[in-house]
């Protein structure tokens, strides 16, 4: 009798847990549908250019990642582990009461930027070719393009400093706007090796003039996926992050076609010489 009651309780608990997960997934799925519709509508109201809707960018990203989801997740996981390995000693130092722990963590986390940069470029190449092996490309690029990594590292430091200053003055809002203004810097540094970090930041600001909202709306459409990823204890972010970055790379491709017609001619002629 007691065994029967315990089995019934276990079954009831399992059923309740299963129903809760199903309802949570259904709620997030429906919410994502409404968010997608609203964001696409807002995007079309503001956008009268050749830029696609967020739905089209996400579709393009899924097509590019069709046979590369596992590779993209592995690359994300490796970068995460490296970042954790670099920052863990300084976090322990901070917990022990050292005043330098936080500063050391910030400085060491900068070392991961070149690897993150190579990951961005691997996904950009995937959008362009649909044949990139993401893990191999990421680590090969990080190893073979030391100069490009250094330029991105300098740009990353400049953006971090400016964002920190703006975050204090504008309670974080300015830092968010700045992150979108400089969102195209990684791709520009790759496509135009002759650009300095400051020049890439300047061109990115010009490219994103009138487009920051559109990129923000594109990011906003991933909210449902991000919430769902947190329901998996963050494991789902290994897939959601490459998904978002691939959609951003597709956004850059269209933005470059629209905004950099005159700028692309100059770097090309310089390279040819």
PDB file of C-alpha atoms in Angstrom:
ATOM      1  CA  UNK A   1       0.000   0.000   0.000  1.00  0.00           C
ATOM      2  CA  UNK A   2       2.751   2.404   0.942  1.00  0.00           C
ATOM      3  CA  UNK A   3       4.644   1.486  -2.210  1.00  0.00           C
ATOM      4  CA  UNK A   4       1.538   2.138  -4.311  1.00  0.00           C
ATOM      5  CA  UNK A   5       1.029   5.568  -2.673  1.00  0.00           C
ATOM      6  CA  UNK A   6       4.664   6.557  -3.240  1.00  0.00           C
ATOM      7  CA  UNK A   7       4.434   5.518  -6.890  1.00  0.00           C
ATOM      8  CA  UNK A   8       1.264   7.551  -7.312  1.00  0.00           C
ATOM      9  CA  UNK A   9       2.880  10.594  -5.702  1.00  0.00           C
ATOM     10  CA  UNK A  10       5.921  10.240  -7.945  1.00  0.00           C
ATOM     11  CA  UNK A  11       3.692   9.957 -11.015  1.00  0.00           C
ATOM     12  CA  UNK A  12       1.649  12.983  -9.941  1.00  0.00           C
ATOM     13  CA  UNK A  13       4.802  15.026  -9.360  1.00  0.00           C
ATOM     14  CA  UNK A  14       6.202  13.981 -12.742  1.00  0.00           C
ATOM     15  CA  UNK A  15       2.911  14.852 -14.452  1.00  0.00           C
ATOM     16  CA  UNK A  16       2.800  18.243 -12.751  1.00  0.00           C
ATOM     17  CA  UNK A  17       6.433  18.934 -13.667  1.00  0.00           C
ATOM     18  CA  UNK A  18       5.836  17.891 -17.269  1.00  0.00           C
ATOM     19  CA  UNK A  19       2.682  20.019 -17.543  1.00  0.00           C
ATOM     20  CA  UNK A  20       4.509  23.019 -16.054  1.00  0.00           C
ATOM     21  CA  UNK A  21       7.347  22.698 -18.574  1.00  0.00           C
ATOM     22  CA  UNK A  22       4.885  22.321 -21.447  1.00  0.00           C
ATOM     23  CA  UNK A  23       2.927  25.405 -20.363  1.00  0.00           C
ATOM     24  CA  UNK A  24       6.148  27.396 -19.889  1.00  0.00           C
ATOM     25  CA  UNK A  25       7.339  26.445 -23.364  1.00  0.00           C
ATOM     26  CA  UNK A  26       3.909  27.273 -24.828  1.00  0.00           C
ATOM     27  CA  UNK A  27       3.892  30.682 -23.095  1.00  0.00           C
ATOM     28  CA  UNK A  28       7.406  31.529 -24.302  1.00  0.00           C
ATOM     29  CA  UNK A  29       6.573  30.313 -27.811  1.00  0.00           C
ATOM     30  CA  UNK A  30       3.440  32.479 -28.014  1.00  0.00           C
ATOM     31  CA  UNK A  31       5.288  35.454 -26.490  1.00  0.00           C
ATOM     32  CA  UNK A  32       8.063  35.053 -29.073  1.00  0.00           C
ATOM     33  CA  UNK A  33       5.433  35.068 -31.856  1.00  0.00           C
ATOM     34  CA  UNK A  34       3.934  38.355 -30.618  1.00  0.00           C
ATOM     35  CA  UNK A  35       7.401  39.894 -30.111  1.00  0.00           C
ATOM     36  CA  UNK A  36       8.399  38.866 -33.637  1.00  0.00           C
ATOM     37  CA  UNK A  37       5.240  40.355 -35.117  1.00  0.00           C
ATOM     38  CA  UNK A  38       5.597  43.637 -33.204  1.00  0.00           C
ATOM     39  CA  UNK A  39       9.308  43.968 -34.017  1.00  0.00           C
ATOM     40  CA  UNK A  40       8.786  43.212 -37.715  1.00  0.00           C
ATOM     41  CA  UNK A  41       5.988  45.790 -37.828  1.00  0.00           C
ATOM     42  CA  UNK A  42       8.118  48.461 -36.106  1.00  0.00           C
ATOM     43  CA  UNK A  43      11.059  47.634 -38.363  1.00  0.00           C
ATOM     44  CA  UNK A  44       8.942  48.041 -41.523  1.00  0.00           C
ATOM     45  CA  UNK A  45       7.510  51.357 -40.305  1.00  0.00           C
ATOM     46  CA  UNK A  46      10.981  52.844 -39.808  1.00  0.00           C
ATOM     47  CA  UNK A  47      12.804  51.035 -42.566  1.00  0.00           C
ATOM     48  CA  UNK A  48      12.383  52.108 -46.188  1.00  0.00           C
ATOM     49  CA  UNK A  49      15.749  50.815 -47.412  1.00  0.00           C
ATOM     50  CA  UNK A  50      17.067  47.521 -48.708  1.00  0.00           C
ATOM     51  CA  UNK A  51      17.429  46.170 -45.146  1.00  0.00           C
ATOM     52  CA  UNK A  52      15.470  43.012 -44.384  1.00  0.00           C
ATOM     53  CA  UNK A  53      13.042  42.425 -41.505  1.00  0.00           C
ATOM     54  CA  UNK A  54      14.220  40.728 -38.278  1.00  0.00           C
ATOM     55  CA  UNK A  55      12.348  37.583 -39.319  1.00  0.00           C
ATOM     56  CA  UNK A  56      14.289  37.471 -42.594  1.00  0.00           C
ATOM     57  CA  UNK A  57      17.617  37.950 -40.801  1.00  0.00           C
ATOM     58  CA  UNK A  58      16.823  35.157 -38.365  1.00  0.00           C
ATOM     59  CA  UNK A  59      15.778  32.913 -41.247  1.00  0.00           C
ATOM     60  CA  UNK A  60      19.055  33.687 -43.035  1.00  0.00           C
ATOM     61  CA  UNK A  61      20.970  32.903 -39.834  1.00  0.00           C
ATOM     62  CA  UNK A  62      19.198  29.556 -39.414  1.00  0.00           C
ATOM     63  CA  UNK A  63      19.926  28.650 -43.026  1.00  0.00           C
ATOM     64  CA  UNK A  64      23.617  29.462 -42.559  1.00  0.00           C
ATOM     65  CA  UNK A  65      23.755  27.447 -39.323  1.00  0.00           C
ATOM     66  CA  UNK A  66      21.743  24.523 -40.703  1.00  0.00           C
ATOM     67  CA  UNK A  67      24.593  21.988 -40.438  1.00  0.00           C
ATOM     68  CA  UNK A  68      26.764  24.026 -38.054  1.00  0.00           C
ATOM     69  CA  UNK A  69      24.747  24.274 -34.809  1.00  0.00           C
ATOM     70  CA  UNK A  70      26.933  21.765 -33.002  1.00  0.00           C
ATOM     71  CA  UNK A  71      30.155  23.357 -34.226  1.00  0.00           C
ATOM     72  CA  UNK A  72      28.930  26.816 -33.179  1.00  0.00           C
ATOM     73  CA  UNK A  73      27.922  25.563 -29.710  1.00  0.00           C
ATOM     74  CA  UNK A  74      31.311  23.866 -29.228  1.00  0.00           C
ATOM     75  CA  UNK A  75      33.142  27.092 -30.172  1.00  0.00           C
ATOM     76  CA  UNK A  76      30.967  29.052 -27.709  1.00  0.00           C
ATOM     77  CA  UNK A  77      31.639  26.503 -24.984  1.00  0.00           C
ATOM     78  CA  UNK A  78      35.419  26.554 -25.512  1.00  0.00           C
ATOM     79  CA  UNK A  79      35.519  30.357 -25.411  1.00  0.00           C
ATOM     80  CA  UNK A  80      33.400  30.302 -22.236  1.00  0.00           C
ATOM     81  CA  UNK A  81      35.733  27.798 -20.564  1.00  0.00           C
ATOM     82  CA  UNK A  82      38.810  29.847 -21.516  1.00  0.00           C
ATOM     83  CA  UNK A  83      37.182  33.017 -20.144  1.00  0.00           C
ATOM     84  CA  UNK A  84      36.308  31.211 -16.898  1.00  0.00           C
ATOM     85  CA  UNK A  85      39.815  29.745 -16.593  1.00  0.00           C
ATOM     86  CA  UNK A  86      41.371  33.188 -17.053  1.00  0.00           C
ATOM     87  CA  UNK A  87      39.079  34.995 -14.618  1.00  0.00           C
ATOM     88  CA  UNK A  88      38.726  32.358 -11.854  1.00  0.00           C
ATOM     89  CA  UNK A  89      42.052  33.060 -10.037  1.00  0.00           C
ATOM     90  CA  UNK A  90      41.350  36.790  -9.864  1.00  0.00           C
ATOM     91  CA  UNK A  91      37.780  36.148  -8.660  1.00  0.00           C
ATOM     92  CA  UNK A  92      39.169  33.965  -5.846  1.00  0.00           C
ATOM     93  CA  UNK A  93      41.604  36.759  -4.965  1.00  0.00           C
ATOM     94  CA  UNK A  94      38.711  39.212  -4.849  1.00  0.00           C
ATOM     95  CA  UNK A  95      36.671  36.927  -2.569  1.00  0.00           C
ATOM     96  CA  UNK A  96      39.608  36.743  -0.175  1.00  0.00           C
ATOM     97  CA  UNK A  97      39.348  40.484   0.314  1.00  0.00           C
ATOM     98  CA  UNK A  98      41.934  41.812  -2.094  1.00  0.00           C
ATOM     99  CA  UNK A  99      41.106  45.213  -3.609  1.00  0.00           C
ATOM    100  CA  UNK A 100      42.842  44.234  -6.842  1.00  0.00           C
ATOM    101  CA  UNK A 101      40.640  41.234  -7.628  1.00  0.00           C
ATOM    102  CA  UNK A 102      38.015  43.087  -9.661  1.00  0.00           C
ATOM    103  CA  UNK A 103      40.580  45.102 -11.597  1.00  0.00           C
ATOM    104  CA  UNK A 104      42.624  42.003 -12.420  1.00  0.00           C
ATOM    105  CA  UNK A 105      39.464  40.207 -13.600  1.00  0.00           C
ATOM    106  CA  UNK A 106      38.624  43.086 -15.938  1.00  0.00           C
ATOM    107  CA  UNK A 107      42.139  43.216 -17.377  1.00  0.00           C
ATOM    108  CA  UNK A 108      42.360  39.453 -17.883  1.00  0.00           C
ATOM    109  CA  UNK A 109      38.895  39.283 -19.491  1.00  0.00           C
ATOM    110  CA  UNK A 110      40.232  41.576 -22.218  1.00  0.00           C
ATOM    111  CA  UNK A 111      42.509  38.722 -23.295  1.00  0.00           C
ATOM    112  CA  UNK A 112      39.442  36.790 -24.461  1.00  0.00           C
ATOM    113  CA  UNK A 113      38.455  39.573 -26.882  1.00  0.00           C
ATOM    114  CA  UNK A 114      40.677  38.371 -29.773  1.00  0.00           C
ATOM    115  CA  UNK A 115      39.113  34.907 -29.536  1.00  0.00           C
ATOM    116  CA  UNK A 116      35.633  36.414 -29.436  1.00  0.00           C
ATOM    117  CA  UNK A 117      36.600  38.551 -32.438  1.00  0.00           C
ATOM    118  CA  UNK A 118      37.682  35.446 -34.379  1.00  0.00           C
ATOM    119  CA  UNK A 119      34.322  33.863 -33.512  1.00  0.00           C
ATOM    120  CA  UNK A 120      32.492  36.902 -34.963  1.00  0.00           C
ATOM    121  CA  UNK A 121      34.513  36.631 -38.171  1.00  0.00           C
ATOM    122  CA  UNK A 122      33.905  32.887 -38.490  1.00  0.00           C
ATOM    123  CA  UNK A 123      30.147  33.525 -38.411  1.00  0.00           C
ATOM    124  CA  UNK A 124      30.500  36.366 -40.926  1.00  0.00           C
ATOM    125  CA  UNK A 125      32.346  33.981 -43.236  1.00  0.00           C
ATOM    126  CA  UNK A 126      29.609  31.414 -42.649  1.00  0.00           C
ATOM    127  CA  UNK A 127      26.976  33.933 -43.818  1.00  0.00           C
ATOM    128  CA  UNK A 128      29.039  34.591 -46.938  1.00  0.00           C
ATOM    129  CA  UNK A 129      29.970  31.022 -47.874  1.00  0.00           C
ATOM    130  CA  UNK A 130      27.717  28.624 -45.895  1.00  0.00           C
ATOM    131  CA  UNK A 131      30.747  26.300 -45.741  1.00  0.00           C
ATOM    132  CA  UNK A 132      32.795  27.569 -42.787  1.00  0.00           C
ATOM    133  CA  UNK A 133      33.920  25.066 -40.143  1.00  0.00           C
ATOM    134  CA  UNK A 134      33.392  27.364 -37.195  1.00  0.00           C
ATOM    135  CA  UNK A 135      35.683  25.800 -34.570  1.00  0.00           C
ATOM    136  CA  UNK A 136      38.631  25.382 -36.946  1.00  0.00           C
ATOM    137  CA  UNK A 137      38.142  28.822 -38.495  1.00  0.00           C
ATOM    138  CA  UNK A 138      37.871  30.562 -35.101  1.00  0.00           C
ATOM    139  CA  UNK A 139      41.067  29.188 -33.595  1.00  0.00           C
ATOM    140  CA  UNK A 140      43.040  29.268 -36.835  1.00  0.00           C
ATOM    141  CA  UNK A 141      42.062  32.917 -37.361  1.00  0.00           C
ATOM    142  CA  UNK A 142      42.932  33.836 -33.770  1.00  0.00           C
ATOM    143  CA  UNK A 143      46.345  32.178 -34.145  1.00  0.00           C
ATOM    144  CA  UNK A 144      47.267  33.492 -37.613  1.00  0.00           C
ATOM    145  CA  UNK A 145      45.954  37.085 -37.484  1.00  0.00           C
ATOM    146  CA  UNK A 146      47.859  38.597 -34.584  1.00  0.00           C
ATOM    147  CA  UNK A 147      47.766  42.124 -36.091  1.00  0.00           C
ATOM    148  CA  UNK A 148      44.000  42.003 -36.637  1.00  0.00           C
ATOM    149  CA  UNK A 149      43.559  40.713 -33.082  1.00  0.00           C
ATOM    150  CA  UNK A 150      45.657  43.581 -31.727  1.00  0.00           C
ATOM    151  CA  UNK A 151      43.595  46.143 -33.633  1.00  0.00           C
ATOM    152  CA  UNK A 152      40.371  44.658 -32.282  1.00  0.00           C
ATOM    153  CA  UNK A 153      41.860  44.554 -28.784  1.00  0.00           C
ATOM    154  CA  UNK A 154      42.648  48.290 -28.982  1.00  0.00           C
ATOM    155  CA  UNK A 155      39.168  49.032 -30.360  1.00  0.00           C
ATOM    156  CA  UNK A 156      37.594  46.895 -27.631  1.00  0.00           C
ATOM    157  CA  UNK A 157      39.505  48.746 -24.915  1.00  0.00           C
ATOM    158  CA  UNK A 158      38.508  52.132 -26.328  1.00  0.00           C
ATOM    159  CA  UNK A 159      34.850  51.092 -26.503  1.00  0.00           C
ATOM    160  CA  UNK A 160      34.979  49.706 -22.952  1.00  0.00           C
ATOM    161  CA  UNK A 161      36.461  52.953 -21.616  1.00  0.00           C
ATOM    162  CA  UNK A 162      33.915  55.122 -23.445  1.00  0.00           C
ATOM    163  CA  UNK A 163      31.053  52.846 -22.375  1.00  0.00           C
ATOM    164  CA  UNK A 164      32.146  52.961 -18.736  1.00  0.00           C
ATOM    165  CA  UNK A 165      32.286  56.761 -18.765  1.00  0.00           C
ATOM    166  CA  UNK A 166      28.886  57.043 -20.465  1.00  0.00           C
ATOM    167  CA  UNK A 167      27.355  54.453 -18.141  1.00  0.00           C
ATOM    168  CA  UNK A 168      28.236  56.625 -15.147  1.00  0.00           C
ATOM    169  CA  UNK A 169      26.913  59.834 -16.732  1.00  0.00           C
ATOM    170  CA  UNK A 170      23.741  58.426 -18.354  1.00  0.00           C
ATOM    171  CA  UNK A 171      22.897  55.595 -15.923  1.00  0.00           C
ATOM    172  CA  UNK A 172      23.754  52.942 -18.494  1.00  0.00           C
ATOM    173  CA  UNK A 173      21.588  54.181 -21.377  1.00  0.00           C
ATOM    174  CA  UNK A 174      24.473  55.888 -23.172  1.00  0.00           C
ATOM    175  CA  UNK A 175      26.586  52.729 -22.930  1.00  0.00           C
ATOM    176  CA  UNK A 176      23.837  50.716 -24.642  1.00  0.00           C
ATOM    177  CA  UNK A 177      23.534  53.270 -27.454  1.00  0.00           C
ATOM    178  CA  UNK A 178      27.320  53.313 -27.819  1.00  0.00           C
ATOM    179  CA  UNK A 179      27.461  49.517 -28.083  1.00  0.00           C
ATOM    180  CA  UNK A 180      25.104  49.682 -31.080  1.00  0.00           C
ATOM    181  CA  UNK A 181      26.961  52.596 -32.643  1.00  0.00           C
ATOM    182  CA  UNK A 182      30.184  50.552 -32.597  1.00  0.00           C
ATOM    183  CA  UNK A 183      28.518  47.219 -33.338  1.00  0.00           C
ATOM    184  CA  UNK A 184      30.067  46.943 -36.824  1.00  0.00           C
ATOM    185  CA  UNK A 185      33.682  47.486 -35.707  1.00  0.00           C
ATOM    186  CA  UNK A 186      34.702  43.776 -35.688  1.00  0.00           C
ATOM    187  CA  UNK A 187      33.514  43.252 -39.255  1.00  0.00           C
ATOM    188  CA  UNK A 188      35.072  46.475 -40.538  1.00  0.00           C
ATOM    189  CA  UNK A 189      38.469  45.613 -39.057  1.00  0.00           C
ATOM    190  CA  UNK A 190      38.316  42.276 -40.863  1.00  0.00           C
ATOM    191  CA  UNK A 191      37.137  43.590 -44.240  1.00  0.00           C
ATOM    192  CA  UNK A 192      39.457  46.618 -44.262  1.00  0.00           C
ATOM    193  CA  UNK A 193      42.845  45.681 -42.738  1.00  0.00           C
ATOM    194  CA  UNK A 194      44.245  49.148 -43.434  1.00  0.00           C
ATOM    195  CA  UNK A 195      41.784  50.816 -41.060  1.00  0.00           C
ATOM    196  CA  UNK A 196      43.000  51.855 -37.617  1.00  0.00           C
ATOM    197  CA  UNK A 197      40.723  51.079 -34.640  1.00  0.00           C
ATOM    198  CA  UNK A 198      39.650  54.736 -34.436  1.00  0.00           C
ATOM    199  CA  UNK A 199      38.840  54.846 -38.159  1.00  0.00           C
ATOM    200  CA  UNK A 200      36.802  51.650 -37.856  1.00  0.00           C
ATOM    201  CA  UNK A 201      34.898  53.150 -34.926  1.00  0.00           C
ATOM    202  CA  UNK A 202      34.223  56.328 -36.920  1.00  0.00           C
ATOM    203  CA  UNK A 203      32.930  54.405 -39.950  1.00  0.00           C
ATOM    204  CA  UNK A 204      30.810  52.188 -37.705  1.00  0.00           C
ATOM    205  CA  UNK A 205      29.172  55.277 -36.191  1.00  0.00           C
ATOM    206  CA  UNK A 206      28.414  56.570 -39.695  1.00  0.00           C
ATOM    207  CA  UNK A 207      27.052  53.203 -40.826  1.00  0.00           C
ATOM    208  CA  UNK A 208      24.830  52.879 -37.767  1.00  0.00           C
ATOM    209  CA  UNK A 209      23.411  56.381 -38.058  1.00  0.00           C
ATOM    210  CA  UNK A 210      19.687  55.726 -38.391  1.00  0.00           C
ATOM    211  CA  UNK A 211      20.233  51.961 -37.999  1.00  0.00           C
ATOM    212  CA  UNK A 212      20.872  51.561 -34.257  1.00  0.00           C
ATOM    213  CA  UNK A 213      17.154  51.145 -33.595  1.00  0.00           C
ATOM    214  CA  UNK A 214      16.843  48.531 -36.346  1.00  0.00           C
ATOM    215  CA  UNK A 215      19.673  46.464 -34.872  1.00  0.00           C
ATOM    216  CA  UNK A 216      18.158  46.857 -31.394  1.00  0.00           C
ATOM    217  CA  UNK A 217      14.817  45.582 -32.715  1.00  0.00           C
ATOM    218  CA  UNK A 218      16.601  42.602 -34.291  1.00  0.00           C
ATOM    219  CA  UNK A 219      18.220  41.776 -30.934  1.00  0.00           C
ATOM    220  CA  UNK A 220      14.852  42.235 -29.216  1.00  0.00           C
ATOM    221  CA  UNK A 221      13.314  39.410 -31.243  1.00  0.00           C
ATOM    222  CA  UNK A 222      15.640  36.943 -29.501  1.00  0.00           C
ATOM    223  CA  UNK A 223      14.165  37.617 -26.043  1.00  0.00           C
ATOM    224  CA  UNK A 224      11.977  34.507 -26.150  1.00  0.00           C
ATOM    225  CA  UNK A 225      14.945  32.317 -27.070  1.00  0.00           C
ATOM    226  CA  UNK A 226      17.084  33.881 -24.323  1.00  0.00           C
ATOM    227  CA  UNK A 227      14.387  33.226 -21.700  1.00  0.00           C
ATOM    228  CA  UNK A 228      14.039  29.667 -22.934  1.00  0.00           C
ATOM    229  CA  UNK A 229      17.839  29.265 -22.743  1.00  0.00           C
ATOM    230  CA  UNK A 230      17.797  30.353 -19.090  1.00  0.00           C
ATOM    231  CA  UNK A 231      15.203  27.648 -18.418  1.00  0.00           C
ATOM    232  CA  UNK A 232      17.931  25.164 -19.416  1.00  0.00           C
ATOM    233  CA  UNK A 233      20.305  26.604 -16.788  1.00  0.00           C
ATOM    234  CA  UNK A 234      22.020  28.683 -19.460  1.00  0.00           C
ATOM    235  CA  UNK A 235      23.041  25.738 -21.642  1.00  0.00           C
ATOM    236  CA  UNK A 236      20.758  26.944 -24.417  1.00  0.00           C
ATOM    237  CA  UNK A 237      22.819  30.143 -24.701  1.00  0.00           C
ATOM    238  CA  UNK A 238      25.537  28.078 -26.370  1.00  0.00           C
ATOM    239  CA  UNK A 239      23.145  27.894 -29.330  1.00  0.00           C
ATOM    240  CA  UNK A 240      21.351  31.240 -28.947  1.00  0.00           C
ATOM    241  CA  UNK A 241      24.554  33.336 -28.969  1.00  0.00           C
ATOM    242  CA  UNK A 242      25.778  32.028 -32.370  1.00  0.00           C
ATOM    243  CA  UNK A 243      22.231  32.438 -33.675  1.00  0.00           C
ATOM    244  CA  UNK A 244      22.203  36.116 -32.657  1.00  0.00           C
ATOM    245  CA  UNK A 245      25.728  36.797 -33.920  1.00  0.00           C
ATOM    246  CA  UNK A 246      24.998  35.162 -37.290  1.00  0.00           C
ATOM    247  CA  UNK A 247      21.887  37.328 -37.692  1.00  0.00           C
ATOM    248  CA  UNK A 248      24.033  40.375 -36.848  1.00  0.00           C
ATOM    249  CA  UNK A 249      26.601  39.338 -39.454  1.00  0.00           C
ATOM    250  CA  UNK A 250      23.815  39.152 -42.048  1.00  0.00           C
ATOM    251  CA  UNK A 251      22.653  42.605 -40.913  1.00  0.00           C
ATOM    252  CA  UNK A 252      26.179  43.939 -41.476  1.00  0.00           C
ATOM    253  CA  UNK A 253      26.318  42.473 -44.981  1.00  0.00           C
ATOM    254  CA  UNK A 254      23.191  44.381 -46.026  1.00  0.00           C
ATOM    255  CA  UNK A 255      24.232  47.516 -44.174  1.00  0.00           C
ATOM    256  CA  UNK A 256      27.614  47.510 -45.895  1.00  0.00           C
ATOM    257  CA  UNK A 257      25.941  47.223 -49.300  1.00  0.00           C
ATOM    258  CA  UNK A 258      23.778  50.226 -48.499  1.00  0.00           C
ATOM    259  CA  UNK A 259      26.068  52.517 -46.514  1.00  0.00           C
ATOM    260  CA  UNK A 260      29.612  51.804 -47.687  1.00  0.00           C
ATOM    261  CA  UNK A 261      29.422  52.172 -51.446  1.00  0.00           C
ATOM    262  CA  UNK A 262      31.791  55.144 -51.526  1.00  0.00           C
ATOM    263  CA  UNK A 263      33.928  53.929 -48.606  1.00  0.00           C
ATOM    264  CA  UNK A 264      34.506  50.475 -50.124  1.00  0.00           C
ATOM    265  CA  UNK A 265      35.971  51.906 -53.314  1.00  0.00           C
ATOM    266  CA  UNK A 266      38.776  53.711 -51.474  1.00  0.00           C
ATOM    267  CA  UNK A 267      40.074  50.736 -49.445  1.00  0.00           C
ATOM    268  CA  UNK A 268      39.879  48.488 -52.507  1.00  0.00           C
ATOM    269  CA  UNK A 269      41.967  50.870 -54.651  1.00  0.00           C
ATOM    270  CA  UNK A 270      44.491  51.276 -51.810  1.00  0.00           C
ATOM    271  CA  UNK A 271      44.843  47.513 -51.461  1.00  0.00           C
ATOM    272  CA  UNK A 272      45.316  47.085 -55.204  1.00  0.00           C
ATOM    273  CA  UNK A 273      48.144  49.590 -55.217  1.00  0.00           C
TER     274      UNK A 273
END
